[in-house]
């Protein structure tokens, strides 16, 4: 579901008139809805280590150099050199004095710091992207800005999470006649996303009940 469709869904829930074109979204509430959808989309994407945000990229570290520009658009969860896992350390000074711990890397001034090798190395990086949306051409981006943009949250979860979440946030009053409904639908969709996000049954979220 694209950005305009999400907005129109919100307008229906709020008993507002739908629009036929993105250019018609000029009213204050239109602008608020657009902003809130992006806020919720970003919050949910940053909320957990979602599988749908996982990306992989390869970098080439030239021989005889221990520095490489950080071009990873997100948070690294795994970094491999020659199939060996390297752990991140905040002790960047040790790399400047060539006294770092084995199988570690660091960062300084937007550059990765690695041990110095006498041959080129291919670095495999698995990371959680910092982007939250995607355009019609498949390019990832931080925010939903154009009519055809879509959230990185998978369908069919994106619609109830963003639509009901936006309506709930816009009205922001438990006394509103539909507030409880919106909250319930939002929470259910988020819970379903969490359960579907787990590949292994061992990692499936469970609810534990305790007796006093």
PDB file of N, CA, C and O in Angstrom, residues 6 10 37 40-41 44 144 151 153 157-167 186:
ATOM      1  N   UNK A   6      -2.410   5.001   2.037  1.00  0.00           N
ATOM      2  CA  UNK A   6      -2.408   5.020   3.501  1.00  0.00           C
ATOM      3  C   UNK A   6      -3.104   6.278   4.027  1.00  0.00           C
ATOM      4  O   UNK A   6      -3.899   6.215   4.976  1.00  0.00           O
ATOM      5  N   UNK A  10      -6.595   6.660   6.275  1.00  0.00           N
ATOM      6  CA  UNK A  10      -6.725   7.470   7.487  1.00  0.00           C
ATOM      7  C   UNK A  10      -7.918   8.411   7.379  1.00  0.00           C
ATOM      8  O   UNK A  10      -8.689   8.572   8.343  1.00  0.00           O
ATOM      9  N   UNK A  37       2.213   9.679  10.034  1.00  0.00           N
ATOM     10  CA  UNK A  37       2.502   8.391   9.383  1.00  0.00           C
ATOM     11  C   UNK A  37       4.008   8.157   9.332  1.00  0.00           C
ATOM     12  O   UNK A  37       4.497   7.054   9.614  1.00  0.00           O
ATOM     13  N   UNK A  40       5.368   7.389  12.944  1.00  0.00           N
ATOM     14  CA  UNK A  40       5.068   6.034  13.389  1.00  0.00           C
ATOM     15  C   UNK A  40       5.871   5.018  12.592  1.00  0.00           C
ATOM     16  O   UNK A  40       6.399   4.039  13.140  1.00  0.00           O
ATOM     17  N   UNK A  41       5.995   5.239  11.289  1.00  0.00           N
ATOM     18  CA  UNK A  41       6.775   4.334  10.450  1.00  0.00           C
ATOM     19  C   UNK A  41       8.220   4.248  10.944  1.00  0.00           C
ATOM     20  O   UNK A  41       8.792   3.164  11.056  1.00  0.00           O
ATOM     21  N   UNK A  44       8.378   2.463  14.507  1.00  0.00           N
ATOM     22  CA  UNK A  44       8.215   1.007  14.432  1.00  0.00           C
ATOM     23  C   UNK A  44       9.457   0.359  13.829  1.00  0.00           C
ATOM     24  O   UNK A  44       9.931  -0.679  14.322  1.00  0.00           O
ATOM     25  N   UNK A 144       8.681   8.630   3.828  1.00  0.00           N
ATOM     26  CA  UNK A 144       7.658   8.627   2.784  1.00  0.00           C
ATOM     27  C   UNK A 144       7.432  10.083   2.370  1.00  0.00           C
ATOM     28  O   UNK A 144       7.066  10.912   3.204  1.00  0.00           O
ATOM     29  N   UNK A 151       6.098   1.906   2.751  1.00  0.00           N
ATOM     30  CA  UNK A 151       6.856   1.607   3.958  1.00  0.00           C
ATOM     31  C   UNK A 151       7.645   0.317   3.769  1.00  0.00           C
ATOM     32  O   UNK A 151       7.253  -0.577   3.011  1.00  0.00           O
ATOM     33  N   UNK A 153       7.884  -1.668   6.202  1.00  0.00           N
ATOM     34  CA  UNK A 153       7.110  -2.638   6.996  1.00  0.00           C
ATOM     35  C   UNK A 153       6.320  -3.504   6.007  1.00  0.00           C
ATOM     36  O   UNK A 153       5.629  -2.977   5.139  1.00  0.00           O
ATOM     37  N   UNK A 157       0.960  -5.844   7.256  1.00  0.00           N
ATOM     38  CA  UNK A 157       1.076  -5.215   8.572  1.00  0.00           C
ATOM     39  C   UNK A 157       1.179  -3.696   8.497  1.00  0.00           C
ATOM     40  O   UNK A 157       0.779  -2.995   9.428  1.00  0.00           O
ATOM     41  N   UNK A 158       1.748  -3.186   7.413  1.00  0.00           N
ATOM     42  CA  UNK A 158       1.967  -1.745   7.304  1.00  0.00           C
ATOM     43  C   UNK A 158       0.663  -0.963   7.398  1.00  0.00           C
ATOM     44  O   UNK A 158       0.595   0.065   8.079  1.00  0.00           O
ATOM     45  N   UNK A 159      -0.386  -1.452   6.731  1.00  0.00           N
ATOM     46  CA  UNK A 159      -1.654  -0.708   6.709  1.00  0.00           C
ATOM     47  C   UNK A 159      -2.251  -0.519   8.101  1.00  0.00           C
ATOM     48  O   UNK A 159      -2.475   0.622   8.524  1.00  0.00           O
ATOM     49  N   UNK A 160      -2.520  -1.581   8.875  1.00  0.00           N
ATOM     50  CA  UNK A 160      -3.133  -1.348  10.191  1.00  0.00           C
ATOM     51  C   UNK A 160      -2.209  -0.622  11.166  1.00  0.00           C
ATOM     52  O   UNK A 160      -2.681   0.196  11.962  1.00  0.00           O
ATOM     53  N   UNK A 161      -0.908  -0.898  11.101  1.00  0.00           N
ATOM     54  CA  UNK A 161       0.014  -0.226  12.020  1.00  0.00           C
ATOM     55  C   UNK A 161       0.040   1.275  11.759  1.00  0.00           C
ATOM     56  O   UNK A 161      -0.076   2.089  12.676  1.00  0.00           O
ATOM     57  N   UNK A 162       0.177   1.647  10.501  1.00  0.00           N
ATOM     58  CA  UNK A 162       0.321   3.061  10.166  1.00  0.00           C
ATOM     59  C   UNK A 162      -1.013   3.803  10.165  1.00  0.00           C
ATOM     60  O   UNK A 162      -1.090   4.953  10.629  1.00  0.00           O
ATOM     61  N   UNK A 163      -2.055   3.175   9.675  1.00  0.00           N
ATOM     62  CA  UNK A 163      -3.352   3.850   9.600  1.00  0.00           C
ATOM     63  C   UNK A 163      -3.957   4.028  10.993  1.00  0.00           C
ATOM     64  O   UNK A 163      -4.299   5.143  11.408  1.00  0.00           O
ATOM     65  N   UNK A 164      -4.095   2.934  11.732  1.00  0.00           N
ATOM     66  CA  UNK A 164      -4.697   3.037  13.061  1.00  0.00           C
ATOM     67  C   UNK A 164      -3.788   3.799  14.026  1.00  0.00           C
ATOM     68  O   UNK A 164      -4.260   4.553  14.879  1.00  0.00           O
ATOM     69  N   UNK A 165      -2.487   3.614  13.871  1.00  0.00           N
ATOM     70  CA  UNK A 165      -1.549   4.357  14.704  1.00  0.00           C
ATOM     71  C   UNK A 165      -1.633   5.851  14.454  1.00  0.00           C
ATOM     72  O   UNK A 165      -1.600   6.656  15.390  1.00  0.00           O
ATOM     73  N   UNK A 166      -1.770   6.228  13.184  1.00  0.00           N
ATOM     74  CA  UNK A 166      -1.859   7.651  12.845  1.00  0.00           C
ATOM     75  C   UNK A 166      -3.158   8.269  13.349  1.00  0.00           C
ATOM     76  O   UNK A 166      -3.161   9.390  13.881  1.00  0.00           O
ATOM     77  N   UNK A 167      -4.259   7.551  13.197  1.00  0.00           N
ATOM     78  CA  UNK A 167      -5.546   8.069  13.687  1.00  0.00           C
ATOM     79  C   UNK A 167      -5.518   8.241  15.196  1.00  0.00           C
ATOM     80  O   UNK A 167      -5.988   9.252  15.738  1.00  0.00           O
ATOM     81  N   UNK A 186      -4.108  -1.403  16.267  1.00  0.00           N
ATOM     82  CA  UNK A 186      -2.674  -1.086  16.160  1.00  0.00           C
ATOM     83  C   UNK A 186      -1.845  -2.105  16.940  1.00  0.00           C
ATOM     84  O   UNK A 186      -0.857  -2.653  16.422  1.00  0.00           O
TER      85      UNK A 186
END
